[in-house]
mmCIF file of C-alpha atoms in Angstrom:
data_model
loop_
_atom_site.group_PDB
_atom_site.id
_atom_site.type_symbol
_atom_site.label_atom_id
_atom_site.label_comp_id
_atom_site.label_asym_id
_atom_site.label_seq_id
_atom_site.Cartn_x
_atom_site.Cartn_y
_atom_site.Cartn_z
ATOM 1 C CA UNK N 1 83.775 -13.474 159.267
ATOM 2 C CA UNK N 2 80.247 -12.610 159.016
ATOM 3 C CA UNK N 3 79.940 -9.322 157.892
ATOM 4 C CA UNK N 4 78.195 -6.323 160.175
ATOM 5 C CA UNK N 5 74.707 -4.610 160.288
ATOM 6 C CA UNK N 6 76.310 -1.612 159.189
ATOM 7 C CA UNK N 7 77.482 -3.111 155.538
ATOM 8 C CA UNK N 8 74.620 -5.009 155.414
ATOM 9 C CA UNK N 9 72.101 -1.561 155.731
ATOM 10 C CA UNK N 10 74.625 0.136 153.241
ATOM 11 C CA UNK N 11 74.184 -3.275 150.276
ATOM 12 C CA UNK N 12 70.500 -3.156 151.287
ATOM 13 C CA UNK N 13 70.159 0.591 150.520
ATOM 14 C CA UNK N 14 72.245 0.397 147.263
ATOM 15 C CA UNK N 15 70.283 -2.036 146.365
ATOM 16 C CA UNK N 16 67.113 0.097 146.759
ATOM 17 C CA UNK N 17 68.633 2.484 145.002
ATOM 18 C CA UNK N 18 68.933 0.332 141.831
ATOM 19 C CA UNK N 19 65.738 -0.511 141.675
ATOM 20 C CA UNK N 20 64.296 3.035 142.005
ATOM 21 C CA UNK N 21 66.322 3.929 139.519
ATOM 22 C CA UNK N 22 66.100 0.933 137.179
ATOM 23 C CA UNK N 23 62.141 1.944 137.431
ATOM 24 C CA UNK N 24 62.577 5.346 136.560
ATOM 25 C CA UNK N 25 64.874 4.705 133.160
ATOM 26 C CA UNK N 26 64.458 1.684 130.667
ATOM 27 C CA UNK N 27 67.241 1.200 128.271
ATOM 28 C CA UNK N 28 66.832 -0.586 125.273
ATOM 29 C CA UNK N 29 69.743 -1.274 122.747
ATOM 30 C CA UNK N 30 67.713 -2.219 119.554
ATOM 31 C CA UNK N 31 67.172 -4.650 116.443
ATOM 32 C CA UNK N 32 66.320 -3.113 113.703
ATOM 33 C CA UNK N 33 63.940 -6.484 112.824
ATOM 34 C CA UNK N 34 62.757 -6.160 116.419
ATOM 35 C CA UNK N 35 62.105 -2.421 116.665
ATOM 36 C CA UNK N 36 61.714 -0.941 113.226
ATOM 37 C CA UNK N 37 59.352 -1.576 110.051
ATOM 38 C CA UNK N 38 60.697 -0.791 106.510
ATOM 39 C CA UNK N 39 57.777 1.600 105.429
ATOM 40 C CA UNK N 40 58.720 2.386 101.773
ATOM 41 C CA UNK N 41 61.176 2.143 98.825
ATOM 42 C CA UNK N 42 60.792 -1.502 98.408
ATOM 43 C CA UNK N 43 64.015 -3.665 98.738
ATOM 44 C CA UNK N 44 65.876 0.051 99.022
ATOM 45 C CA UNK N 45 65.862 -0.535 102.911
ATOM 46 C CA UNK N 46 67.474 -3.537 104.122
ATOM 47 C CA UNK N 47 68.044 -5.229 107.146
ATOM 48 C CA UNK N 48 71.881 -7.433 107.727
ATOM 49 C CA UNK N 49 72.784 -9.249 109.533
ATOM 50 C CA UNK N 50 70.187 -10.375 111.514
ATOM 51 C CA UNK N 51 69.365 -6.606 112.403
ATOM 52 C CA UNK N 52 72.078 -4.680 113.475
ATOM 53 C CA UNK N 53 72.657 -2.992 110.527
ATOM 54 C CA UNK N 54 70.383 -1.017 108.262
ATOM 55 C CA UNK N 55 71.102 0.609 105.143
ATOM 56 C CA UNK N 56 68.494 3.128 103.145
ATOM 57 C CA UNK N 57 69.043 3.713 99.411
ATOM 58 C CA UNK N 58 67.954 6.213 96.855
ATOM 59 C CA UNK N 59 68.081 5.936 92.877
ATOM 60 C CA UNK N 60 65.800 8.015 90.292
ATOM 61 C CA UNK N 61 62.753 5.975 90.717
ATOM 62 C CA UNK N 62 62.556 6.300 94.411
ATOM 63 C CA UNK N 63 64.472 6.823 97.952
ATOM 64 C CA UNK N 64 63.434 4.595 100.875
ATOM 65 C CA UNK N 65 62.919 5.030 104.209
ATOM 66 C CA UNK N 66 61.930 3.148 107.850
ATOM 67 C CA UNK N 67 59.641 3.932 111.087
ATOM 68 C CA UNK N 68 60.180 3.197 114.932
ATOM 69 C CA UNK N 69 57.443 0.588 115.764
ATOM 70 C CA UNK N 70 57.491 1.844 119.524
ATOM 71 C CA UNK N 71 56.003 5.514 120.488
ATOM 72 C CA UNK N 72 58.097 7.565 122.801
ATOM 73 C CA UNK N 73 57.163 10.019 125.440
ATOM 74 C CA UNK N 74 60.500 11.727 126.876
ATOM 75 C CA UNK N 75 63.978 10.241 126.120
ATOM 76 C CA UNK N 76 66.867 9.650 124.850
ATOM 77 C CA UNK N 77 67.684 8.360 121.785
ATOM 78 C CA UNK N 78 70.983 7.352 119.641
ATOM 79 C CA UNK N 79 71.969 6.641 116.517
ATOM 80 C CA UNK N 80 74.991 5.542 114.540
ATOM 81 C CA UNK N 81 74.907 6.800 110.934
ATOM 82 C CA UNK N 82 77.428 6.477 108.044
ATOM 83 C CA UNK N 83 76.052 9.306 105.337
ATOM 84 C CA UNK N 84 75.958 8.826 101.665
ATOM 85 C CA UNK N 85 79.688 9.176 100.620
ATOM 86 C CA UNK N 86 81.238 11.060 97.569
ATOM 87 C CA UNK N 87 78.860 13.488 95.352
ATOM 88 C CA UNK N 88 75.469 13.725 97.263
ATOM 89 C CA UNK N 89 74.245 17.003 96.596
ATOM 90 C CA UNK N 90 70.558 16.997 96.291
ATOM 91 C CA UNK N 91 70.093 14.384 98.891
ATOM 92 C CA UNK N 92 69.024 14.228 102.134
ATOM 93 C CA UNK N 93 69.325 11.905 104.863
ATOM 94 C CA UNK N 94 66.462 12.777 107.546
ATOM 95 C CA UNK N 95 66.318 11.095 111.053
ATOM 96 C CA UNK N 96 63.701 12.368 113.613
ATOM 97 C CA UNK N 97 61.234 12.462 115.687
ATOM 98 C CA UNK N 98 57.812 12.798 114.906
ATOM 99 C CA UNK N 99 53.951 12.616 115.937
ATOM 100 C CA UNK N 100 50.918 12.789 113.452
ATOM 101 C CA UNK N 101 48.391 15.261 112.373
ATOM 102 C CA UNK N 102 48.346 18.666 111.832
ATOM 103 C CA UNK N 103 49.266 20.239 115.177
ATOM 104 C CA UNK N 104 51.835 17.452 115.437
ATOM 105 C CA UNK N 105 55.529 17.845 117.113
ATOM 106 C CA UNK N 106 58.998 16.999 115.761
ATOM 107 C CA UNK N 107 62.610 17.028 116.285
ATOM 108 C CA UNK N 108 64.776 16.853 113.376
ATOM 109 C CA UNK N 109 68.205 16.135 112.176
ATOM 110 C CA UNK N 110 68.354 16.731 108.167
ATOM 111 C CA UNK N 111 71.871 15.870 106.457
ATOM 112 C CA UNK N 112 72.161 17.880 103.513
ATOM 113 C CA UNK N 113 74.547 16.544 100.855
ATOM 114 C CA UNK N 114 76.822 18.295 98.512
ATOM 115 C CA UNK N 115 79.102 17.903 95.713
ATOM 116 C CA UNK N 116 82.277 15.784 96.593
ATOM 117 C CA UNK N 117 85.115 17.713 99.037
ATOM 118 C CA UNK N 118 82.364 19.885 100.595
ATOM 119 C CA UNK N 119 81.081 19.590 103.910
ATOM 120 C CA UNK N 120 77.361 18.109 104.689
ATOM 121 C CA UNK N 121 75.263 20.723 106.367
ATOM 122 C CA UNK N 122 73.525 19.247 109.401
ATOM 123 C CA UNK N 123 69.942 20.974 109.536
ATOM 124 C CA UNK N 124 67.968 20.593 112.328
ATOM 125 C CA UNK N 125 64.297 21.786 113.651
ATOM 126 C CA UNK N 126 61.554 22.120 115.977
ATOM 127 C CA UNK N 127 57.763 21.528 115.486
ATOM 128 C CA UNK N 128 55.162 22.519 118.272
ATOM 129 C CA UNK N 129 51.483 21.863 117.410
ATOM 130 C CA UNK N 130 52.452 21.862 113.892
ATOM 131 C CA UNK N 131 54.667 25.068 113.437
ATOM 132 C CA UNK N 132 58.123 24.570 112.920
ATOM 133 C CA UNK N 133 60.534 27.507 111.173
ATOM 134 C CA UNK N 134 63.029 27.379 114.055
ATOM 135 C CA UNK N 135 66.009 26.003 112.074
ATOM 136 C CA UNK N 136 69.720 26.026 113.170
ATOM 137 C CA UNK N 137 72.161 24.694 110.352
ATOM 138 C CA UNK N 138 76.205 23.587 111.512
ATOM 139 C CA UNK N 139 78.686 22.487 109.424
ATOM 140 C CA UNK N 140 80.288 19.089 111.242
ATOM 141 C CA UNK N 141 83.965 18.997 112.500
ATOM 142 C CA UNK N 142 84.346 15.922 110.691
ATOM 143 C CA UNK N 143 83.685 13.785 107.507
ATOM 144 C CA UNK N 144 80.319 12.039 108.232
ATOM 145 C CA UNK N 145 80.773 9.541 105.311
ATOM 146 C CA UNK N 146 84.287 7.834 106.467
ATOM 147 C CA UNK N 147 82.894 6.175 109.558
ATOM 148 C CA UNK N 148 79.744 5.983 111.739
ATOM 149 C CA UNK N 149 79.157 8.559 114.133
ATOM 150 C CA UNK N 150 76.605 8.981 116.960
ATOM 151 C CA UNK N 151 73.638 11.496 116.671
ATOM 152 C CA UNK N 152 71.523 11.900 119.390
ATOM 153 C CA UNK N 153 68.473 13.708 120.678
ATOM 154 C CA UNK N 154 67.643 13.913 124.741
ATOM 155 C CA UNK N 155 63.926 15.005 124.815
ATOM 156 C CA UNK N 156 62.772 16.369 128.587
ATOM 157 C CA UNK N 157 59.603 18.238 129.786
ATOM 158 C CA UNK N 158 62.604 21.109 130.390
ATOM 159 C CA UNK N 159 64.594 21.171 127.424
ATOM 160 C CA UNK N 160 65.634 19.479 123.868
ATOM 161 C CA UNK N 161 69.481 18.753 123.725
ATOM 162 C CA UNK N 162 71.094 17.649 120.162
ATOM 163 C CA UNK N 163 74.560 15.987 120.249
ATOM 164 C CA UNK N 164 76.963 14.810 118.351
ATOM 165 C CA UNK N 165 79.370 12.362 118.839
ATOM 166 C CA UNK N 166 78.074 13.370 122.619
ATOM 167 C CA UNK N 167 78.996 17.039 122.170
ATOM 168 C CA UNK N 168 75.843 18.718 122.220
ATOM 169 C CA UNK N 169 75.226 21.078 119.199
ATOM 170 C CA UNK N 170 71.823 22.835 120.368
ATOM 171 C CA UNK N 171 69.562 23.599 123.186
ATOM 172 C CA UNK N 172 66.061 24.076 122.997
ATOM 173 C CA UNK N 173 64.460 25.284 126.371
ATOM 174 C CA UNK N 174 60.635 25.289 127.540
ATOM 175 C CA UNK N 175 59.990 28.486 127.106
ATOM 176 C CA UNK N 176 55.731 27.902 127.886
ATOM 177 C CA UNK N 177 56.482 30.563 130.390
ATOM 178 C CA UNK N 178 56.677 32.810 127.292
ATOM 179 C CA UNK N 179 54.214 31.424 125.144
ATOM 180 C CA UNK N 180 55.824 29.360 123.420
ATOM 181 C CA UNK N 181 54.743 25.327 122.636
ATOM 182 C CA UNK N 182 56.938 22.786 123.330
ATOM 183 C CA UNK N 183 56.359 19.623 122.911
ATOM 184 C CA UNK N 184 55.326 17.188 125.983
ATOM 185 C CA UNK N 185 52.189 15.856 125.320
ATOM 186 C CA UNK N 186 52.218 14.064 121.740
ATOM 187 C CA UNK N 187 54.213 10.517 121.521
ATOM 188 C CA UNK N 188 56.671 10.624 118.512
ATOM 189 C CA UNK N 189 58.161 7.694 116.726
ATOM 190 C CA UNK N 190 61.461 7.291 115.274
ATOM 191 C CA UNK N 191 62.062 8.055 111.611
ATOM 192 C CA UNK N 192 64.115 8.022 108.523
ATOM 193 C CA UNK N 193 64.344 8.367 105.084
ATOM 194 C CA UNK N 194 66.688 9.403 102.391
ATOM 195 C CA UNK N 195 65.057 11.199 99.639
ATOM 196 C CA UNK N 196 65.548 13.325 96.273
ATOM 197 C CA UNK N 197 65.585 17.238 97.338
ATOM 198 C CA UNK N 198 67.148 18.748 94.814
ATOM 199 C CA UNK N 199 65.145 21.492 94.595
ATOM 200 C CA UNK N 200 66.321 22.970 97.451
ATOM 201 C CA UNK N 201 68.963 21.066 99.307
ATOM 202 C CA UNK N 202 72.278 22.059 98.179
ATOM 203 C CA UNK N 203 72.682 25.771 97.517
ATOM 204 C CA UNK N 204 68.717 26.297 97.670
ATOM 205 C CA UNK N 205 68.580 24.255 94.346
ATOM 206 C CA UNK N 206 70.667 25.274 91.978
ATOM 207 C CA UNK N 207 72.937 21.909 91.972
ATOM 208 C CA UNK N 208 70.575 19.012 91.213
ATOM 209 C CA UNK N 209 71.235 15.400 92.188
ATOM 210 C CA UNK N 210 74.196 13.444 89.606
ATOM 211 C CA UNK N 211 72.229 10.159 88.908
ATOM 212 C CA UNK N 212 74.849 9.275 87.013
ATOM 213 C CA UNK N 213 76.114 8.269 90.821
ATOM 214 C CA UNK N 214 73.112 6.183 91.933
ATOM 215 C CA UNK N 215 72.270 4.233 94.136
ATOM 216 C CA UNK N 216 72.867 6.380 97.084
ATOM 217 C CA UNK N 217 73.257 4.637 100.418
ATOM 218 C CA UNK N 218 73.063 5.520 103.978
ATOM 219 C CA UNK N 219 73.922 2.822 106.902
ATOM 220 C CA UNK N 220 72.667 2.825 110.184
ATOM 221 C CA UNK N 221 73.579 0.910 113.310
ATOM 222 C CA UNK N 222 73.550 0.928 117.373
ATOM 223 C CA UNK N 223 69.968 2.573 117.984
ATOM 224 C CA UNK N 224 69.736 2.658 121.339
ATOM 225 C CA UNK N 225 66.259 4.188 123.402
ATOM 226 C CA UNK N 226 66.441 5.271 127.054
ATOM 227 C CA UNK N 227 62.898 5.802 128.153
ATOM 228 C CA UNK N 228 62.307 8.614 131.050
ATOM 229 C CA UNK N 229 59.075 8.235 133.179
ATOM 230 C CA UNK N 230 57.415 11.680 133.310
ATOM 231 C CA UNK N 231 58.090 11.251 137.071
ATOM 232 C CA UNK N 232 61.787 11.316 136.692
ATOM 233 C CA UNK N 233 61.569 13.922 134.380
ATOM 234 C CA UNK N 234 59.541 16.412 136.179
ATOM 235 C CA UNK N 235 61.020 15.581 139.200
ATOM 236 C CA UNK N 236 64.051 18.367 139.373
ATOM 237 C CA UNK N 237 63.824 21.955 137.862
ATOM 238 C CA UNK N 238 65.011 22.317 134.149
ATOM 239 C CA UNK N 239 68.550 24.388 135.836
ATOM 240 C CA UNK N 240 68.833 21.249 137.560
ATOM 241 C CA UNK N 241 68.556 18.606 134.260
ATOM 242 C CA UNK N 242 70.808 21.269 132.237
ATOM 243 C CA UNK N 243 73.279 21.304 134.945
ATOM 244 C CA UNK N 244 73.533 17.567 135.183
ATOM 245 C CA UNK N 245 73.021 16.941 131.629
ATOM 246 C CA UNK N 246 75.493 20.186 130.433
ATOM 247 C CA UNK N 247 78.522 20.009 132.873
ATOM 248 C CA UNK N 248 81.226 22.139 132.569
ATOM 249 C CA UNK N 249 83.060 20.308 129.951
ATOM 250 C CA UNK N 250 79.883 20.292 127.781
ATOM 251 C CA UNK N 251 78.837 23.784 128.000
ATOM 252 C CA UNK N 252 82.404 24.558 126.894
ATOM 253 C CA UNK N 253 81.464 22.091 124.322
ATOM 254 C CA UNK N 254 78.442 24.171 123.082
ATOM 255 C CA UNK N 255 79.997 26.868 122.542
ATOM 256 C CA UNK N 256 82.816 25.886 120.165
ATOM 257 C CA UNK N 257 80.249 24.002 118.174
ATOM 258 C CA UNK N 258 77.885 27.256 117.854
ATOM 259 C CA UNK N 259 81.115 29.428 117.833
ATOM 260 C CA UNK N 260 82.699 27.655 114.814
ATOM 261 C CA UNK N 261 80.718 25.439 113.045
ATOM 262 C CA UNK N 262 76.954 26.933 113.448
ATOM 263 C CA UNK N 263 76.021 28.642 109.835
ATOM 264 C CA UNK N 264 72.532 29.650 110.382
ATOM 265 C CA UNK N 265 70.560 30.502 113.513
ATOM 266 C CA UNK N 266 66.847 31.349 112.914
ATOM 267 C CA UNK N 267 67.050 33.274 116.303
ATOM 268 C CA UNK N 268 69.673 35.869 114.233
ATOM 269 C CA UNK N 269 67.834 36.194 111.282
ATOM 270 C CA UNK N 270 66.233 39.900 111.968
ATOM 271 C CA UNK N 271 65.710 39.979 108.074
ATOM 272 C CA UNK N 272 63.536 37.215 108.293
ATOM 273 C CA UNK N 273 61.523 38.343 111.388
ATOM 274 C CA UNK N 274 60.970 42.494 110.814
ATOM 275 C CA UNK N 275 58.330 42.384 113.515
ATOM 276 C CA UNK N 276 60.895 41.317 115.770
ATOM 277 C CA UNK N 277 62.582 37.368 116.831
ATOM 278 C CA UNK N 278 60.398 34.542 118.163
ATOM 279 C CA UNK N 279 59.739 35.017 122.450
ATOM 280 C CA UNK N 280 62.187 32.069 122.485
ATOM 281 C CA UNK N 281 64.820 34.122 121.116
ATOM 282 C CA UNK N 282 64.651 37.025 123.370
ATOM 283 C CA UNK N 283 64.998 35.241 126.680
#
């Protein structure tokens, strides 16, 4: 039975609709060999496997660390990470994004280790044109060191979403209507690094780092990039991309993780602002 005009004008239009889409969005699930370059610590970073898994290490003489050979405009991207088990105060584990120079833009996850049966503090931050000092800290609803878990940044011309595990932990909203940067016109690679900061990490210094535990090792695995055009991401308003991107379920979401687990909040911190909270803070 030869099938009608009406099924075939409803394939050909889904099949239009593929290949809009499939221009607007370019996925790529990664190889570390293929993707990334091991930029420093010497034989600390490794490659298996062929390149699905990476590992970063840190003893007294030096940490290590790796670099996205791609730049990205707008995105998504994910990462699995397994964090530095038992006593790792003093160390952190830093994955972000970043561009160069001094008025240069990045978004940051920092894991800040601690002595053994106490939680990690996830730290994370914002640079515009080179200012940063908009930190929000959380504790995580789980241990980060048993198994790999997913941390993930969606960057937009609208907003900045962090997740976890696909529960997003933070918003940051384009607030240029205010004053305030945000960054949209700097490419940023990917980065890591694990690195000695015992001078500040855990409890602002005053437990140092236990080389008597070295090496320290992080794993990585399952980058994955999604690349939006700037078309498709300018294309709908930023209540649009939050509604889409933040349903129901995920707002709900937000709000137990900045409920119960957020510990700091730079956009509470009157103490630290007298002359009153950043514009982004008072929207």
């Amino acid at each position: 039975m030869a099938p009608s005009s009406t099924h075939n004008t409803g394939f050909y239009v889904l099949m239009l609709v593929g290949i809009v889409i499939s221009t607007m969005v370019a996925t790529c699930a990664g190889s570390f060999y293929q993707d990334f370059d091991l930029t420093w610590g010497g034989d600390r970073a490794k490659i298996f496997n062929g390149g699905p898994l990476l590992s970063l290490s840190l003893d007294k003489v030096s940490g290590s660390g790796f670099k996205s050979k791609k730049e990205y405009l707008f995105g998504r991207i994910d990462m699995q990470l397994k964090l530095v088990a038992g006593n790792s105060a003093g160390t952190v584990t830093a994955y972000y994004l970043s561009s160069q120079g001094p008025t240069h833009d990045e978004i940051d996850f920092e894991f800040l280790g601690n002595l053994s049966g106490d939680p990690y503090i996830l730290h994370t931050n914002i640079f515009t044109q080179g200012k940063g000092n908009r930190e929000q800290q959380f504790y995580l609803w789980f241990d980060p060191t048993r198994n790999f878990h997913t941390y993930s940044i969606i960057w937009k011309p609208q907003h900045i979403i962090f997740l976890v595990d696909n529960t997003p932990i933070r918003v940051f909203k384009n607030a240029e209507s205010l004053g305030v940067p945000f960054p949209k016109n700097q490419p940023m690679r990917i980065y890591s690094s694990l690195w000695n900061a015992d001078d500040w990490a855990t409890r602002g210094g005053l437990v140092k780092t236990d080389w008597s535990k070295a090496p320290f090792t992080a794993y990585y695995r399952n980058f994955k990039a999604t690349e939006f055009s700037l078309k498709s991401s300018i294309s709908n308003s930023g209540a649009e991309y939050e509604a889409n991107e933040l349903d129901f379920y995920r707002r709900r979401r937000l709000r137990w993780v900045q409920k119960y687990f957020m510990i700091y909040n730079y956009c509470s911190d009157l103490k630290r602002f007298p002359q009153g909270l950043p514009a982004e803070c008072r929207r």
